[in-house]
Each structure stands twice: as C-alpha cells, then as structure tokens.
CSV table of C-alpha atoms and ligand atoms in Angstrom, one decimal:
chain,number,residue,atom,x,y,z
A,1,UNK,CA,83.0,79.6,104.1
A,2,UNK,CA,81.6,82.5,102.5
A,3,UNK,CA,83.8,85.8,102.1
A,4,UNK,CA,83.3,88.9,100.2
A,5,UNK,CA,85.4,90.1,97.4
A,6,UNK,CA,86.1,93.9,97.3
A,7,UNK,CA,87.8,95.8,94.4
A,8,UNK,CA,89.9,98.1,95.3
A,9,UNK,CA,91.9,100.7,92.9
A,10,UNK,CA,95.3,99.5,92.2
A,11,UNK,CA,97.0,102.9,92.3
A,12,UNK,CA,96.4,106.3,92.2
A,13,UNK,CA,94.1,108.7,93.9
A,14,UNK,CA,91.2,106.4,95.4
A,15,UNK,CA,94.1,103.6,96.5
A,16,UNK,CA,95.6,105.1,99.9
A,17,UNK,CA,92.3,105.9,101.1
A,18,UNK,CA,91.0,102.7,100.5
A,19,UNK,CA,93.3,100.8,102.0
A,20,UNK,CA,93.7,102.9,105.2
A,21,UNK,CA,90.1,102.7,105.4
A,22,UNK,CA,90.4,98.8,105.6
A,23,UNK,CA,93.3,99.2,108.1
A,24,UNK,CA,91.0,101.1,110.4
A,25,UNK,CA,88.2,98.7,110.4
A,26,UNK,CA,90.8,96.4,112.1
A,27,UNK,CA,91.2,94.7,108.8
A,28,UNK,CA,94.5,93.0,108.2
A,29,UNK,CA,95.6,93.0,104.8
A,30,UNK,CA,98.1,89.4,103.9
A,31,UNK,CA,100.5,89.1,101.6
A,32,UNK,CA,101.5,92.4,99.4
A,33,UNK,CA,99.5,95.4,98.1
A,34,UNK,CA,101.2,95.8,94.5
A,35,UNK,CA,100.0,92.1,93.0
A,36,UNK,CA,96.2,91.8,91.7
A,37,UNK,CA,94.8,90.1,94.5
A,38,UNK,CA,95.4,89.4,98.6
A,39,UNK,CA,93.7,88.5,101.7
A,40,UNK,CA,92.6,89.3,105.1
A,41,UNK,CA,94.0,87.2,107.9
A,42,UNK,CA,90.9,88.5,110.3
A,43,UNK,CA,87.9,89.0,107.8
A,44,UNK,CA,86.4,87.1,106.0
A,45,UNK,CA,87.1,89.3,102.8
A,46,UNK,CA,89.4,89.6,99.0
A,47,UNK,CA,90.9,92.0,97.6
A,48,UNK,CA,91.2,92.7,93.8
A,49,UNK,CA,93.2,95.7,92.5
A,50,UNK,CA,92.2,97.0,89.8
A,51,UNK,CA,92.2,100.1,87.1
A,52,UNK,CA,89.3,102.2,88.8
A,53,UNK,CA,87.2,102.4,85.4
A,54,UNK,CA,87.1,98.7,85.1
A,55,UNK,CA,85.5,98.4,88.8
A,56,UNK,CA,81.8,99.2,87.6
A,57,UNK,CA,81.6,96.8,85.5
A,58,UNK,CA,83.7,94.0,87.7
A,59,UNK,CA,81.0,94.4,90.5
A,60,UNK,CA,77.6,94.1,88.0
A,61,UNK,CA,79.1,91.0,86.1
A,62,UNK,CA,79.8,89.6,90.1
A,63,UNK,CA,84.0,89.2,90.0
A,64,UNK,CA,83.8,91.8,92.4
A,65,UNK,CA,80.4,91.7,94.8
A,66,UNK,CA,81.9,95.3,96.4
A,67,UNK,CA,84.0,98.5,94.8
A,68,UNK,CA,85.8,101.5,95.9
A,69,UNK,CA,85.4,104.7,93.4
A,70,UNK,CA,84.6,107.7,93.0
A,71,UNK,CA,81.0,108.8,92.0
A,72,UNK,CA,82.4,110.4,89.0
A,73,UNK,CA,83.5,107.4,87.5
A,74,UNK,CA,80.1,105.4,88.8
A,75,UNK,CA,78.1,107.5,87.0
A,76,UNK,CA,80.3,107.6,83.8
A,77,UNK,CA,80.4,103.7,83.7
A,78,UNK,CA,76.6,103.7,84.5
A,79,UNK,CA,77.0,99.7,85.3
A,80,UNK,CA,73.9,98.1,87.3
A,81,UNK,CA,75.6,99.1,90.8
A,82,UNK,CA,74.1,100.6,93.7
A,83,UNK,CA,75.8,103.1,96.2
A,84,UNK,CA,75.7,101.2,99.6
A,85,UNK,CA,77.8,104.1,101.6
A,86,UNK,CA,79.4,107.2,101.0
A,87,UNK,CA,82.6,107.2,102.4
A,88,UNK,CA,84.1,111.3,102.6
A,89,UNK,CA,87.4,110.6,100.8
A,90,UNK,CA,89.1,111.5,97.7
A,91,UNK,CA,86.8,114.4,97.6
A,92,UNK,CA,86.8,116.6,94.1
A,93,UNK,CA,84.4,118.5,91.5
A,94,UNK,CA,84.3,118.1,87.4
A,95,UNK,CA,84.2,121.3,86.0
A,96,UNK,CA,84.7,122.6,82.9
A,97,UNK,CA,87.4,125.6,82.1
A,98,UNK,CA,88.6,127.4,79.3
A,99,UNK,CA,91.7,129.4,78.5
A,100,UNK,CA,92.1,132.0,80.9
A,101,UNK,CA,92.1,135.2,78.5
A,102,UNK,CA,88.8,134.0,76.7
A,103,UNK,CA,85.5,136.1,77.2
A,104,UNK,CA,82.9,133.4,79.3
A,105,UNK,CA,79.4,134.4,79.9
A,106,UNK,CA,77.6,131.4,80.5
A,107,UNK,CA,77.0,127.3,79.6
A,108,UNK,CA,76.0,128.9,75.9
A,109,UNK,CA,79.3,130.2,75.0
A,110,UNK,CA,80.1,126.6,74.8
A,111,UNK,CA,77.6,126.0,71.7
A,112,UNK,CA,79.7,124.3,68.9
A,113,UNK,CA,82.6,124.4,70.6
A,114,UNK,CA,85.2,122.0,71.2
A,115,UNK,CA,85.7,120.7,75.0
A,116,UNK,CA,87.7,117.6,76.2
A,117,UNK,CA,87.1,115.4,78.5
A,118,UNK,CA,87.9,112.2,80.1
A,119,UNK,CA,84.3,112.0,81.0
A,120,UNK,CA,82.1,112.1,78.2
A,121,UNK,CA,79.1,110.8,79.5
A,122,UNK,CA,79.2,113.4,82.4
A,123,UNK,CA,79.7,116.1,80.3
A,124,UNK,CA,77.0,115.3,77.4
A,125,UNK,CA,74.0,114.8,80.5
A,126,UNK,CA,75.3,118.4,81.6
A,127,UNK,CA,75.4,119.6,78.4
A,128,UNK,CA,72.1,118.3,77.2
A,129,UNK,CA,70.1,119.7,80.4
A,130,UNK,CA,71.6,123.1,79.2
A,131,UNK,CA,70.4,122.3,75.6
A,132,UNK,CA,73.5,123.1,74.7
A,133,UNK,CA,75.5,121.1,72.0
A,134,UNK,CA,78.8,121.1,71.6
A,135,UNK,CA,81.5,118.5,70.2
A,136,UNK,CA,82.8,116.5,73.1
A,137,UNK,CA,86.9,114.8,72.2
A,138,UNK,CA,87.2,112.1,74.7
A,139,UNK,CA,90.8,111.6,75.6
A,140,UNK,CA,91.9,109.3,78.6
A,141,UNK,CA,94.7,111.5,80.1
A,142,UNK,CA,96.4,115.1,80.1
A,143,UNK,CA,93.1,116.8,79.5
A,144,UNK,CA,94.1,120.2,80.7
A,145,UNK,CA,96.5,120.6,77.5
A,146,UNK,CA,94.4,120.1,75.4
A,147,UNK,CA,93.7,124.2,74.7
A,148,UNK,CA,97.1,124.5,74.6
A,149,UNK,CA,98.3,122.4,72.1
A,150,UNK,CA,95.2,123.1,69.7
A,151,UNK,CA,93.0,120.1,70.6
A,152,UNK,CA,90.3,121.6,71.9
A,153,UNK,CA,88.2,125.0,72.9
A,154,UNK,CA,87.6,123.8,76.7
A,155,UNK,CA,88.4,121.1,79.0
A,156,UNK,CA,85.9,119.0,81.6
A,157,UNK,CA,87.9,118.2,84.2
A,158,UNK,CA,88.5,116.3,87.6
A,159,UNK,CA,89.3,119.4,90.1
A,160,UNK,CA,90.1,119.4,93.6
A,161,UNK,CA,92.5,122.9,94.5
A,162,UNK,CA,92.2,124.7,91.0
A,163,UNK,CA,96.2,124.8,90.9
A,164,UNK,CA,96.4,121.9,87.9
A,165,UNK,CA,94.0,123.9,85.8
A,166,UNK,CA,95.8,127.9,86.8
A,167,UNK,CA,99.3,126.2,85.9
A,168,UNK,CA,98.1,125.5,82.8
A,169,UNK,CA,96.7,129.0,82.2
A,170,UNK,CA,92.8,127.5,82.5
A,171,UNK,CA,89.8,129.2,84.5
A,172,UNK,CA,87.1,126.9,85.8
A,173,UNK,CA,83.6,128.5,84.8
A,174,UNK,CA,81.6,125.6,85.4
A,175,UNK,CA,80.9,122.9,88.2
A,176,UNK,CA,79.1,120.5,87.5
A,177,UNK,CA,79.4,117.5,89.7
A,178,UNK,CA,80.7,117.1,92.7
A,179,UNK,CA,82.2,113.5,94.0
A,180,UNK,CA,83.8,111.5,96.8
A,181,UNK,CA,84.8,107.8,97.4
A,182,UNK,CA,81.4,105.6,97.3
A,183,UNK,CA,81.3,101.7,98.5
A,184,UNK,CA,79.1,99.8,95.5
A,185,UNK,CA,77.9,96.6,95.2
A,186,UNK,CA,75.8,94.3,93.6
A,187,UNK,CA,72.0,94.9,93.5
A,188,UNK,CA,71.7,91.3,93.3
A,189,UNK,CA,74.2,90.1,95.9
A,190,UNK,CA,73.4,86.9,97.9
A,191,UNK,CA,71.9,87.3,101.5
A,192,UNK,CA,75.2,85.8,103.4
A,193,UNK,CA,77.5,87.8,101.4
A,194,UNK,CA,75.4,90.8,102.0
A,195,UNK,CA,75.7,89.8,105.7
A,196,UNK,CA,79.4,90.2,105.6
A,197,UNK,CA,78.9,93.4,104.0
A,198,UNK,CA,77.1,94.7,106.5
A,199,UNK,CA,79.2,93.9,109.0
A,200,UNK,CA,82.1,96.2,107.0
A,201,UNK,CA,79.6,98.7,107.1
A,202,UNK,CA,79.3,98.5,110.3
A,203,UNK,CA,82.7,99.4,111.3
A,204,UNK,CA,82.7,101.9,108.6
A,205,UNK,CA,79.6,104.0,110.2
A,206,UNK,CA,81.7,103.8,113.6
A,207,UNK,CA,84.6,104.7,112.0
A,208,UNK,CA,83.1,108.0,110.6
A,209,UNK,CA,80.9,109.3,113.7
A,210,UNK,CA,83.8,108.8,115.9
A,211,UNK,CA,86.0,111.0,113.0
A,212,UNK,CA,82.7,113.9,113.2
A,213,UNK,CA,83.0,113.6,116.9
A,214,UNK,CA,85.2,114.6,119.8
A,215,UNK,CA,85.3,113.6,123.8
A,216,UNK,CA,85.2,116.7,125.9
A,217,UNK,CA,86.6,116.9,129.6
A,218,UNK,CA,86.1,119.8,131.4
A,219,UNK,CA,86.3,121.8,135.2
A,220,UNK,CA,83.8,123.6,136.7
A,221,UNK,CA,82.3,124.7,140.2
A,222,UNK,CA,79.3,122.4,140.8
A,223,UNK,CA,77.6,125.2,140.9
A,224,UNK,CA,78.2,125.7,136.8
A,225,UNK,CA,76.4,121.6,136.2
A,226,UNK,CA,73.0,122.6,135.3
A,227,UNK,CA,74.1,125.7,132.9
A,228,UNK,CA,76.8,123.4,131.5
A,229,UNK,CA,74.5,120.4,131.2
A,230,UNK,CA,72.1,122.6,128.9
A,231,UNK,CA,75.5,123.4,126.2
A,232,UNK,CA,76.6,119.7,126.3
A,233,UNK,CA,73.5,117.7,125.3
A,234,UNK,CA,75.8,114.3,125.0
A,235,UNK,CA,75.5,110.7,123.9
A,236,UNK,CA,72.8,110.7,126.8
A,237,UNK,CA,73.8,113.1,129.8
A,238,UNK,CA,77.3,114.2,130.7
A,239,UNK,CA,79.7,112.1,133.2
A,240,UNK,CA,80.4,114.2,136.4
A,241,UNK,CA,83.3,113.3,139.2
A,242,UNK,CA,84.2,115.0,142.1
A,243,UNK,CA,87.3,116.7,142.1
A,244,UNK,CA,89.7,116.5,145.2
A,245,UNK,CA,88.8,120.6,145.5
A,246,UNK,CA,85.4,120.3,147.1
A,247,UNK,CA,82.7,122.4,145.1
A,248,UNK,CA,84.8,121.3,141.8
A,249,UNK,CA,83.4,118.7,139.6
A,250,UNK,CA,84.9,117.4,136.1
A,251,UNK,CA,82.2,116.6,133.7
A,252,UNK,CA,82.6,114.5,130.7
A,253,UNK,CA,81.0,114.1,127.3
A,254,UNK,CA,80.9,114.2,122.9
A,255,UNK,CA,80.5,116.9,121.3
A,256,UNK,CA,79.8,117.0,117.3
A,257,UNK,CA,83.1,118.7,115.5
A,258,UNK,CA,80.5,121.3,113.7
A,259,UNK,CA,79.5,123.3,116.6
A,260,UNK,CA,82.7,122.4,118.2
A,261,UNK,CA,83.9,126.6,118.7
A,262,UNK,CA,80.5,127.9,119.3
A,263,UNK,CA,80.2,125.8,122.0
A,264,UNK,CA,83.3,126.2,123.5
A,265,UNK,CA,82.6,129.8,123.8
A,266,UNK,CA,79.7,128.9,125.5
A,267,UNK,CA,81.0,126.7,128.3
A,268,UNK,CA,83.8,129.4,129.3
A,269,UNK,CA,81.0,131.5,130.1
A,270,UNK,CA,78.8,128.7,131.3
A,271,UNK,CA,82.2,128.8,133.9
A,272,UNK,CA,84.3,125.5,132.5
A,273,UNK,CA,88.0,125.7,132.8
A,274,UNK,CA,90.9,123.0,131.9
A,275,UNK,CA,88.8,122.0,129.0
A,276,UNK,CA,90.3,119.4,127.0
A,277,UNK,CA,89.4,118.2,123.7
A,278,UNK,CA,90.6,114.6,122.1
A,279,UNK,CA,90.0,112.4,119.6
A,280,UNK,CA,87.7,109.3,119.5
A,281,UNK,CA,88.8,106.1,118.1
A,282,UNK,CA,85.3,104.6,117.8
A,283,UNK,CA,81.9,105.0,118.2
A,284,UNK,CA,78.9,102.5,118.3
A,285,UNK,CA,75.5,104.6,118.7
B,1,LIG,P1,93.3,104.4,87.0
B,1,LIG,O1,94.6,104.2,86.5
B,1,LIG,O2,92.9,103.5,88.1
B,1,LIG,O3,92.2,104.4,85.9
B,1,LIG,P2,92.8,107.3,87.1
B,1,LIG,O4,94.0,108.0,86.6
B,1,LIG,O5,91.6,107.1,86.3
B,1,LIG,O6,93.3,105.8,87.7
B,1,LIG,P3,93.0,108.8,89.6
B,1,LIG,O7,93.6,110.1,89.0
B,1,LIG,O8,93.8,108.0,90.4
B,1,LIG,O9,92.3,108.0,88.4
B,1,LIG,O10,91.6,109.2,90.3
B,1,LIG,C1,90.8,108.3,90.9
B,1,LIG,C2,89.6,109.0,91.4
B,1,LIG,O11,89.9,109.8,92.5
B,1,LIG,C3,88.8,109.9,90.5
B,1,LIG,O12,87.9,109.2,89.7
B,1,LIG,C4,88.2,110.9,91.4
B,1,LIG,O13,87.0,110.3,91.9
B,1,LIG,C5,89.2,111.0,92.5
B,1,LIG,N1,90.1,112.1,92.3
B,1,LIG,C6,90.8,112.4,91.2
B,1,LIG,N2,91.5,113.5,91.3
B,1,LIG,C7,91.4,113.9,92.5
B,1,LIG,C8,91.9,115.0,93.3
B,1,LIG,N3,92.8,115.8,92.8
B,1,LIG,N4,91.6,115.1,94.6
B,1,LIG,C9,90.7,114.2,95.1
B,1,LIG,N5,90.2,113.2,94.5
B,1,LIG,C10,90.5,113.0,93.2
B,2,LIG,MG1,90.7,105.5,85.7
C-alpha cells in the first residue's frame, strides 16, 4: 500500500503546530513523538522528525515526499521544492537591527559593515537588490549578541514581537521577509502519492475556512428577514425557523471572521436580537 512520508520538525518552533495540525485533520499519530520516526493508525502517512534545515533537502532527494517549515528556511535552503499550501502558523518577519543608540538612515548605512545572520542567503538577495555590500558572519545561533560582544555591526534576524531584539538593546530598521509555516513537497512526486497528498490537503483547506469562519444564530421579527437576508449573504441563503412567539423567526448562517463587527452592527439595526456567535469545526465548500 502506498503512504506518504511527511517531515516534520523535531522540536522547536514549527513542531507544536505541526503536529496539532495533524491532530485536527483527524490524524492519529502511533507510538511516541520524541523518536525519529512514527505512524498513523488512520492515514495512510509517516512521520520523520527532523532538524528543520535538513527538511529541504530530505524532500528533493525523496526521503521525505512532504515538509513542514517555514518559508524562511525554504528559501535559504533553495532545494528543488515547491510550496503546495500555506498553512498560517508560526508566523514571523527577518529583519535586520542594529544597536539601539546608533544613527540609521537607510539600507546604505549598512555599506561595509558587519551584520550577522543565521540566514545568509536571505540577507545577501536583500542586500544585493539594494546594491549594497556589506560583510555578512553567518553564525547558527544567538545572533542578537553578536553587537554586544563585538562580533558584528548589525544582526538579521528571525522576529516575531520585537521583545528578543529590545532586551538585548537592538532596534529593528529593516524587514525584509516575512514568513509562515509552508507544506512542500516533491515537484516530482508520483501520481498515487500525490493522491494521498491531496487528500491531506483536503482536510487542511477545511480546516482553515472553518477557522476564518463563524456560524451565526440570530432573532428577529419576520418582518426584519429581507433587511437581514441582504447583511448575511451565507454559504447560499440563510436558515430561518419559526419561533414559538408568532411573528419571531431565528435565522441561521456563516459569516467570514473579517467583517465579523461591521456586520454585527448592521444586523442590530437591521432589528436581530439574541445573536450568537460560535465556532465551526469544519467546512467543506
Ligand atoms: P532546528 O533545531 O530544527 O534547526 P531552529 O532553531 O532552526 O530549529 P526554530 O527557532 O525552532 O528553529 O524556528 C523554526 C521556524 O519557526 C523558523 O525557521 C521560523 O520560520 C519560525 N519561527 C522562528 N521564530 C519564531 C517566532 N518567534 N515566532 C514565530 N515563528 C518563528
Ligand atoms: Mg534550524
């Protein structure tokens, strides 16, 4: 039987949202997280935990036909693997900061400096676009002291609040690319594993319209439908009951979490009361 073998990051910040990910796809996961490999007693699926650098390359050479990581580290690998979906986790920006007391203008202060980084490859495309040239330390971990002990002018960084890079008296003057968890696989993979894929997919995409979603419930004199109707445009028209209080109807319906407020404003003047607002599990457009 065919099955598909994912990498996932062993640990660290990609790992947890990963895995819960898989959980809520209704994947269950056998024996342990914490070795180097395990299965699923319900999918036909692997999983392989791994540093998240060496998940690029794992994928191309086919260990891995899928990967979890972050875009940052997918384009710093630059492996032949192609983004199949983005998946809105372990959001964060690389940007580049220097010692807060230093005088920053713009990208050409950095000429000839010294700026390190965990991502070199990143930095230099940046850098380059800016023709600007500057000496670029590559160092795997603990960028952000590197000012402080001497190592170097600036730092490119992984940011996602700021606070890492303020407590170590830093100022972020530059972002210059932005990431999130992407799903990559093969461009080459074979047309049944590729099937399985899409079947993860699948539940993924339902996964993530249900999250940008919400199911609304609402009363409201019949009177009130049509006007209501018009704020609520649905999956494909609202639900309406009677309630036991004749000339009362409840309506139901989705609404998209972005114009969630507006619209609530909206139907209390439209004449909805009782409105509630819950979660959705799924969703299958
Ligand atoms: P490994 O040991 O697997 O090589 P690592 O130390 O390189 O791990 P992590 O710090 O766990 O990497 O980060 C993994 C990925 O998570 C990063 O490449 C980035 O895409 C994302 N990430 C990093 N820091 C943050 C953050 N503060 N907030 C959100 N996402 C982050
Ligand atoms: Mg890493």
């Amino acid at each position: 039987m065919t099955t598909i073998k994912l990498a996932i990051q062993k640990s660290g910040r990609l790992s947890e949202g990963s895995m819960d990910l898989i959980r809520r796809c209704g994947i269950k996961v056998k024996n342990g997280i914490g070795k180097l490999k395990a299965e699923a007693s319900n999918f036909p699926i692997e999983f392989l935990f791994l540093r998240d650098d060496d998940i690029p390359g794992y994928v191309q050479d086919g260990i891995a036909d899928i990967g979890i990581i972050g875009e940052n580290v997918m384009v710093e690998e630059d492996r032949d693997v192609t983004v199949l979906h983005k998946l809105g986790f372990s959001r964060c920006r690389l940007s580049i900061a220097v010692p807060k007391g230093d005088q920053y203008n713009g990208v050409k202060d950095l000429q000839d400096k010294s700026i390190a980084t965990s991502y070199p490859k990143i930095l230099k495309n940046y850098l380059d676009e800016h023709g600007v040239v500057a000496d670029i330390h590559e160092i795997s971990g603990s960028v952000e002291i590197a000012p402080s002990i001497g190592l170097a002018d600036a730092v490119c960084d992984i940011v996602s609040s700021g606070s890492t890079l303020f407590q170590n008296g830093l100022k972020e003057v530059e972002k210059i690319f932005y990431s999130e968890a992407v799903m990559v696989g093969s461009p080459n993979m074979a047309e049944e594993k590729m099937e399985l894929v899409r079947k993860l997919l699948f539940r993924i995409k339902s996964l993530q319209t249900a999250e940008s979603n919400k199911y609304i419930l609402l009363n409201a004199p019949e009177k009130s439908i049509e006007k209501i109707k018009a704020v609520l445009p649905g999956m494909r028209s609202p639900s309406i009951l009677p309630l036991a209080e004749p000339g009362w109807v409840s309506l139901h319906s989705v609404i998209n979490e972005n114009d969630f407020w507006e619209k609530i404003e909206e139907l209390k003047e439209a004449g909805a009361e009782g409105i509630l607002v819950v979660p959705i599990e799924k969703m299958i457009n």
